mmCIF file of C-alpha atoms and ligand atoms in Angstrom:
data_model
loop_
_atom_site.group_PDB
_atom_site.id
_atom_site.type_symbol
_atom_site.label_atom_id
_atom_site.label_comp_id
_atom_site.label_asym_id
_atom_site.label_seq_id
_atom_site.Cartn_x
_atom_site.Cartn_y
_atom_site.Cartn_z
ATOM 1 C CA MET O 277 -8.957 -17.137 -18.246
ATOM 2 C CA GLN O 278 -5.487 -16.831 -16.386
ATOM 3 C CA ASP O 279 -4.824 -13.510 -15.704
ATOM 4 C CA ASN O 280 -1.224 -12.177 -16.199
ATOM 5 C CA TRP O 281 0.682 -9.305 -15.138
ATOM 6 C CA GLU O 282 1.460 -7.292 -18.579
ATOM 7 C CA ALA O 283 -2.602 -7.501 -19.697
ATOM 8 C CA LEU O 284 -3.583 -5.871 -15.946
ATOM 9 C CA GLU O 285 -1.189 -3.420 -16.933
ATOM 10 C CA ARG O 286 -2.269 -2.105 -20.193
ATOM 11 C CA GLU O 287 -5.832 -2.584 -19.177
ATOM 12 C CA CYS O 288 -5.345 -0.047 -16.182
ATOM 13 C CA ARG O 289 -3.480 1.829 -17.470
ATOM 14 C CA GLU O 290 -6.138 2.648 -20.420
ATOM 15 C CA CYS O 291 -8.482 3.464 -17.620
ATOM 16 C CA ARG O 292 -11.912 5.188 -18.249
ATOM 17 C CA GLU O 293 -13.901 3.676 -15.926
ATOM 18 C CA CYS O 294 -14.519 6.821 -13.241
ATOM 19 C CA ALA O 295 -13.803 10.731 -13.731
ATOM 20 C CA LEU O 296 -10.335 10.695 -12.013
ATOM 21 C CA CYS O 297 -8.858 9.962 -15.688
ATOM 22 C CA GLN O 298 -10.320 13.368 -17.292
ATOM 23 C CA THR O 299 -7.767 14.675 -14.684
ATOM 24 C CA ARG O 300 -5.053 12.008 -14.553
ATOM 25 C CA LYS O 301 -1.155 12.814 -16.089
ATOM 26 C CA ASN O 302 -0.677 9.730 -15.404
ATOM 27 C CA VAL O 303 -2.161 6.037 -14.773
ATOM 28 C CA VAL O 304 -0.270 4.883 -11.556
ATOM 29 C CA PHE O 305 0.142 1.058 -11.492
ATOM 30 C CA GLY O 306 2.780 0.178 -9.117
ATOM 31 C CA VAL O 307 6.328 -0.253 -7.864
ATOM 32 C CA GLY O 308 8.605 -2.602 -6.636
ATOM 33 C CA ASN O 309 8.638 -6.381 -6.889
ATOM 34 C CA PRO O 310 6.022 -8.207 -8.481
ATOM 35 C CA GLN O 311 7.763 -11.117 -7.020
ATOM 36 C CA ALA O 312 7.741 -9.739 -3.386
ATOM 37 C CA GLU O 313 6.406 -10.995 -0.310
ATOM 38 C CA ILE O 314 5.091 -7.382 1.261
ATOM 39 C CA MET O 315 2.569 -5.374 -0.277
ATOM 40 C CA LEU O 316 2.712 -1.790 0.480
ATOM 41 C CA VAL O 317 -1.529 0.000 -0.407
ATOM 42 C CA GLY O 318 -1.510 3.318 0.059
ATOM 43 C CA GLU O 319 -4.615 5.600 -0.494
ATOM 44 C CA GLY O 320 -4.700 7.099 -3.625
ATOM 45 C CA PRO O 321 -1.427 9.177 -5.630
ATOM 46 C CA GLY O 322 -0.360 13.127 -5.292
ATOM 47 C CA ALA O 323 0.432 14.879 -7.545
ATOM 48 C CA ASN O 324 4.199 14.235 -7.601
ATOM 49 C CA GLU O 325 3.412 11.065 -7.656
ATOM 50 C CA ASP O 326 0.549 11.376 -10.769
ATOM 51 C CA ALA O 327 3.122 13.590 -13.071
ATOM 52 C CA GLN O 328 5.930 10.872 -12.218
ATOM 53 C CA GLY O 329 3.917 7.788 -13.045
ATOM 54 C CA ILE O 330 5.458 5.939 -9.529
ATOM 55 C CA PRO O 331 4.014 5.714 -6.411
ATOM 56 C CA PHE O 332 4.831 6.746 -3.203
ATOM 57 C CA VAL O 333 7.565 9.310 -4.466
ATOM 58 C CA GLY O 334 7.285 12.679 -2.923
ATOM 59 C CA LYS O 335 7.711 14.267 0.841
ATOM 60 C CA ALA O 336 5.635 10.888 2.304
ATOM 61 C CA GLY O 337 6.929 8.336 -0.383
ATOM 62 C CA GLN O 338 10.339 9.292 1.236
ATOM 63 C CA PHE O 339 9.018 9.197 4.845
ATOM 64 C CA LEU O 340 7.996 6.096 3.757
ATOM 65 C CA ASP O 341 11.652 4.597 1.884
ATOM 66 C CA ASP O 342 12.713 5.941 5.901
ATOM 67 C CA MET O 343 10.368 4.056 7.875
ATOM 68 C CA LEU O 344 10.954 0.539 5.746
ATOM 69 C CA ALA O 345 14.821 1.305 6.035
ATOM 70 C CA ILE O 346 14.026 1.132 10.104
ATOM 71 C CA ILE O 347 13.360 -2.803 9.135
ATOM 72 C CA SER O 348 15.808 -3.320 6.816
ATOM 73 C CA LEU O 349 13.281 -2.809 3.812
ATOM 74 C CA ASP O 350 13.465 -1.054 0.811
ATOM 75 C CA ARG O 351 11.601 -1.071 -2.739
ATOM 76 C CA THR O 352 13.217 -4.281 -3.968
ATOM 77 C CA LYS O 353 11.485 -6.788 -0.770
ATOM 78 C CA VAL O 354 8.142 -5.046 -0.873
ATOM 79 C CA TYR O 355 5.358 -3.736 -3.652
ATOM 80 C CA ILE O 356 3.438 -0.863 -3.442
ATOM 81 C CA ALA O 357 0.359 0.156 -4.549
ATOM 82 C CA ASN O 358 -2.152 2.561 -4.055
ATOM 83 C CA ILE O 359 -6.276 1.622 -3.686
ATOM 84 C CA VAL O 360 -7.390 4.751 -6.883
ATOM 85 C CA LYS O 361 -4.206 4.456 -9.315
ATOM 86 C CA CYS O 362 -5.692 7.749 -10.446
ATOM 87 C CA ARG O 363 -5.221 11.410 -8.213
ATOM 88 C CA PRO O 364 -7.905 12.979 -7.088
ATOM 89 C CA PRO O 365 -7.683 16.330 -7.938
ATOM 90 C CA GLY O 366 -6.630 18.184 -4.723
ATOM 91 C CA ASN O 367 -5.814 15.829 -2.862
ATOM 92 C CA ARG O 368 -8.967 14.706 -1.703
ATOM 93 C CA ASP O 369 -9.805 11.341 0.175
ATOM 94 C CA PRO O 370 -11.096 8.771 -3.169
ATOM 95 C CA LEU O 371 -14.769 9.313 -3.565
ATOM 96 C CA ASN O 372 -16.203 5.703 -2.926
ATOM 97 C CA VAL O 373 -17.276 5.307 -6.541
ATOM 98 C CA GLU O 374 -13.669 5.906 -7.378
ATOM 99 C CA GLN O 375 -12.333 3.471 -5.260
ATOM 100 C CA ASP O 376 -15.413 1.056 -6.226
ATOM 101 C CA ALA O 377 -14.429 1.511 -10.103
ATOM 102 C CA CYS O 378 -10.775 1.006 -9.200
ATOM 103 C CA ILE O 379 -10.222 -1.446 -7.157
ATOM 104 C CA GLY O 380 -10.303 -4.831 -8.905
ATOM 105 C CA TYR O 381 -6.874 -3.865 -10.033
ATOM 106 C CA LEU O 382 -5.572 -3.990 -6.890
ATOM 107 C CA HIS O 383 -7.211 -7.134 -6.023
ATOM 108 C CA ARG O 384 -6.019 -8.951 -9.765
ATOM 109 C CA GLN O 385 -2.245 -7.465 -8.718
ATOM 110 C CA ILE O 386 -2.701 -9.245 -5.176
ATOM 111 C CA ALA O 387 -4.121 -11.937 -6.994
ATOM 112 C CA LEU O 388 -0.988 -12.885 -9.154
ATOM 113 C CA ILE O 389 1.594 -11.192 -6.084
ATOM 114 C CA GLN O 390 -0.019 -13.722 -3.668
ATOM 115 C CA PRO O 391 1.251 -11.588 -0.850
ATOM 116 C CA LYS O 392 2.130 -13.737 2.561
ATOM 117 C CA ILE O 393 1.696 -9.772 4.284
ATOM 118 C CA ILE O 394 -0.047 -6.896 3.244
ATOM 119 C CA VAL O 395 0.362 -3.440 5.682
ATOM 120 C CA SER O 396 -2.547 -0.501 4.696
ATOM 121 C CA LEU O 397 -0.881 2.413 4.767
ATOM 122 C CA GLY O 398 -3.384 5.224 6.442
ATOM 123 C CA ARG O 399 -7.122 4.934 7.115
ATOM 124 C CA ILE O 400 -8.581 4.994 3.805
ATOM 125 C CA ALA O 401 -7.023 2.277 2.989
ATOM 126 C CA ALA O 402 -7.557 -0.196 6.033
ATOM 127 C CA MET O 403 -11.567 0.604 5.167
ATOM 128 C CA ARG O 404 -11.208 -1.068 2.287
ATOM 129 C CA LEU O 405 -8.884 -3.918 2.595
ATOM 130 C CA ILE O 406 -9.270 -4.910 6.545
ATOM 131 C CA ASN O 407 -12.722 -3.885 7.319
ATOM 132 C CA ASP O 408 -15.164 -0.609 6.781
ATOM 133 C CA LYS O 409 -15.664 0.445 10.097
ATOM 134 C CA PHE O 410 -12.126 0.441 10.859
ATOM 135 C CA ARG O 411 -11.029 2.652 12.932
ATOM 136 C CA ILE O 412 -6.872 3.441 12.656
ATOM 137 C CA THR O 413 -6.098 4.871 16.006
ATOM 138 C CA LYS O 414 -7.176 2.464 18.130
ATOM 139 C CA GLU O 415 -6.545 -1.109 15.531
ATOM 140 C CA HIS O 416 -2.426 0.662 14.071
ATOM 141 C CA GLY O 417 -0.004 -2.487 14.351
ATOM 142 C CA VAL O 418 -3.769 -4.792 15.022
ATOM 143 C CA TRP O 419 -3.034 -8.298 12.563
ATOM 144 C CA PHE O 420 -6.372 -9.622 11.577
ATOM 145 C CA ASP O 421 -6.250 -12.627 8.553
ATOM 146 C CA ILE O 422 -7.237 -12.385 5.626
ATOM 147 C CA ASP O 423 -8.481 -14.370 2.812
ATOM 148 C CA GLY O 424 -5.220 -16.308 3.728
ATOM 149 C CA VAL O 425 -2.867 -12.853 4.182
ATOM 150 C CA ARG O 426 -1.934 -11.191 7.281
ATOM 151 C CA MET O 427 -2.867 -7.750 7.448
ATOM 152 C CA MET O 428 -2.495 -5.100 8.968
ATOM 153 C CA ALA O 429 -2.575 -0.899 9.328
ATOM 154 C CA ILE O 430 0.211 1.663 10.216
ATOM 155 C CA TYR O 431 -0.223 5.436 9.869
ATOM 156 C CA HIS O 432 -0.194 6.645 6.876
ATOM 157 C CA PRO O 433 3.469 8.185 6.269
ATOM 158 C CA SER O 434 1.705 11.629 4.907
ATOM 159 C CA ALA O 435 0.540 11.834 8.815
ATOM 160 C CA LEU O 436 3.261 11.150 10.877
ATOM 161 C CA LEU O 437 4.821 14.163 8.894
ATOM 162 C CA ARG O 438 1.687 16.299 10.089
ATOM 163 C CA ASP O 439 2.189 14.643 13.897
ATOM 164 C CA PRO O 440 5.335 13.581 15.151
ATOM 165 C CA GLY O 441 3.911 12.527 18.241
ATOM 166 C CA LYS O 442 2.377 9.138 16.086
ATOM 167 C CA ARG O 443 5.915 8.332 15.480
ATOM 168 C CA PRO O 444 6.817 5.930 18.217
ATOM 169 C CA GLU O 445 4.102 3.999 17.982
ATOM 170 C CA THR O 446 4.471 3.556 14.451
ATOM 171 C CA PHE O 447 7.796 2.280 15.194
ATOM 172 C CA ASP O 448 6.585 -0.433 17.814
ATOM 173 C CA ASP O 449 4.268 -1.256 14.459
ATOM 174 C CA LEU O 450 7.519 -1.634 12.092
ATOM 175 C CA LYS O 451 8.516 -3.645 14.444
ATOM 176 C CA SER O 452 6.127 -6.237 14.670
ATOM 177 C CA LEU O 453 5.191 -6.058 10.699
ATOM 178 C CA GLN O 454 9.729 -7.251 11.162
ATOM 179 C CA LYS O 455 9.344 -9.804 13.506
ATOM 180 C CA GLU O 456 6.185 -11.238 11.408
ATOM 181 C CA ILE O 457 8.257 -11.264 8.242
ATOM 182 C CA GLY O 458 9.988 -13.092 9.918
ATOM 183 C CA ARG O 459 7.594 -15.758 10.851
ATOM 184 C CA VAL O 460 5.163 -15.807 7.699
ATOM 185 C CA CYS O 461 7.699 -14.905 4.934
ATOM 186 C CA GLN O 462 9.900 -17.593 2.922
ATOM 187 C CA HIS O 463 12.822 -15.444 0.979
ATOM 188 C CA THR O 464 12.453 -11.782 2.346
ATOM 189 C CA GLU O 465 16.068 -10.873 3.645
ATOM 190 C CA LEU O 466 16.307 -8.865 6.691
ATOM 191 C CA ASN O 467 19.270 -8.457 8.873
ATOM 192 C CA LYS O 468 18.332 -9.664 11.802
ATOM 193 C CA PRO O 469 17.093 -6.843 14.908
ATOM 194 C CA TRP O 470 19.995 -9.479 17.494
HETATM 195 N N1 URA N 1115 -0.010 9.050 -0.670
HETATM 196 C C1 URA N 1115 -0.763 7.548 -0.920
HETATM 197 O O1 URA N 1115 -1.575 6.884 -0.345
HETATM 198 N N2 URA N 1115 0.135 7.600 -1.784
HETATM 199 C C2 URA N 1115 1.087 8.046 -2.841
HETATM 200 O O2 URA N 1115 1.518 7.463 -3.763
HETATM 201 C C3 URA N 1115 1.629 8.825 -2.715
HETATM 202 C C4 URA N 1115 0.985 9.472 -1.622
#
């Protein structure tokens, strides 16, 4: 049977496949444009996201919006989701069992959106989406072709808030993203850098 967005969202919001359903306030399904050519994937909701049901609304989210603005992107031009849709208590990394229980929702979101580009935000997303030995310090900004989708990882915005020394490398990665968008996307409007 063909999947559809409404059914997927409903199923996800009712999910009880792992223990995170017992402590969540809200399922954080995703935000942005489901017709976008670019997806950004984080690891999992924090306290603010859990309270509001929207990804990246805390300090890291504000910083992510600032990063997107550098290359004239915003939430109307991308779709943002997470590897796990419910908050891991105490902001710990999502456990493998939790990721395994949840990853099917992300794969279905990807199948419906059919993005040209997926950017992993941080190590956890990159290890799930690019390869399980991914080293963020060595491989951020590197492009991979996976199932016909251009993929790369950048440092997680929280890591950039903790360690501003990583920001120049991320600026280069964003410029590379901007260039790749110009190359492979068809309807994503960017203010040209020239
Ligand atoms: N960090 C994430 O990885 N995802 C969010 O939605 C918020 C913070």
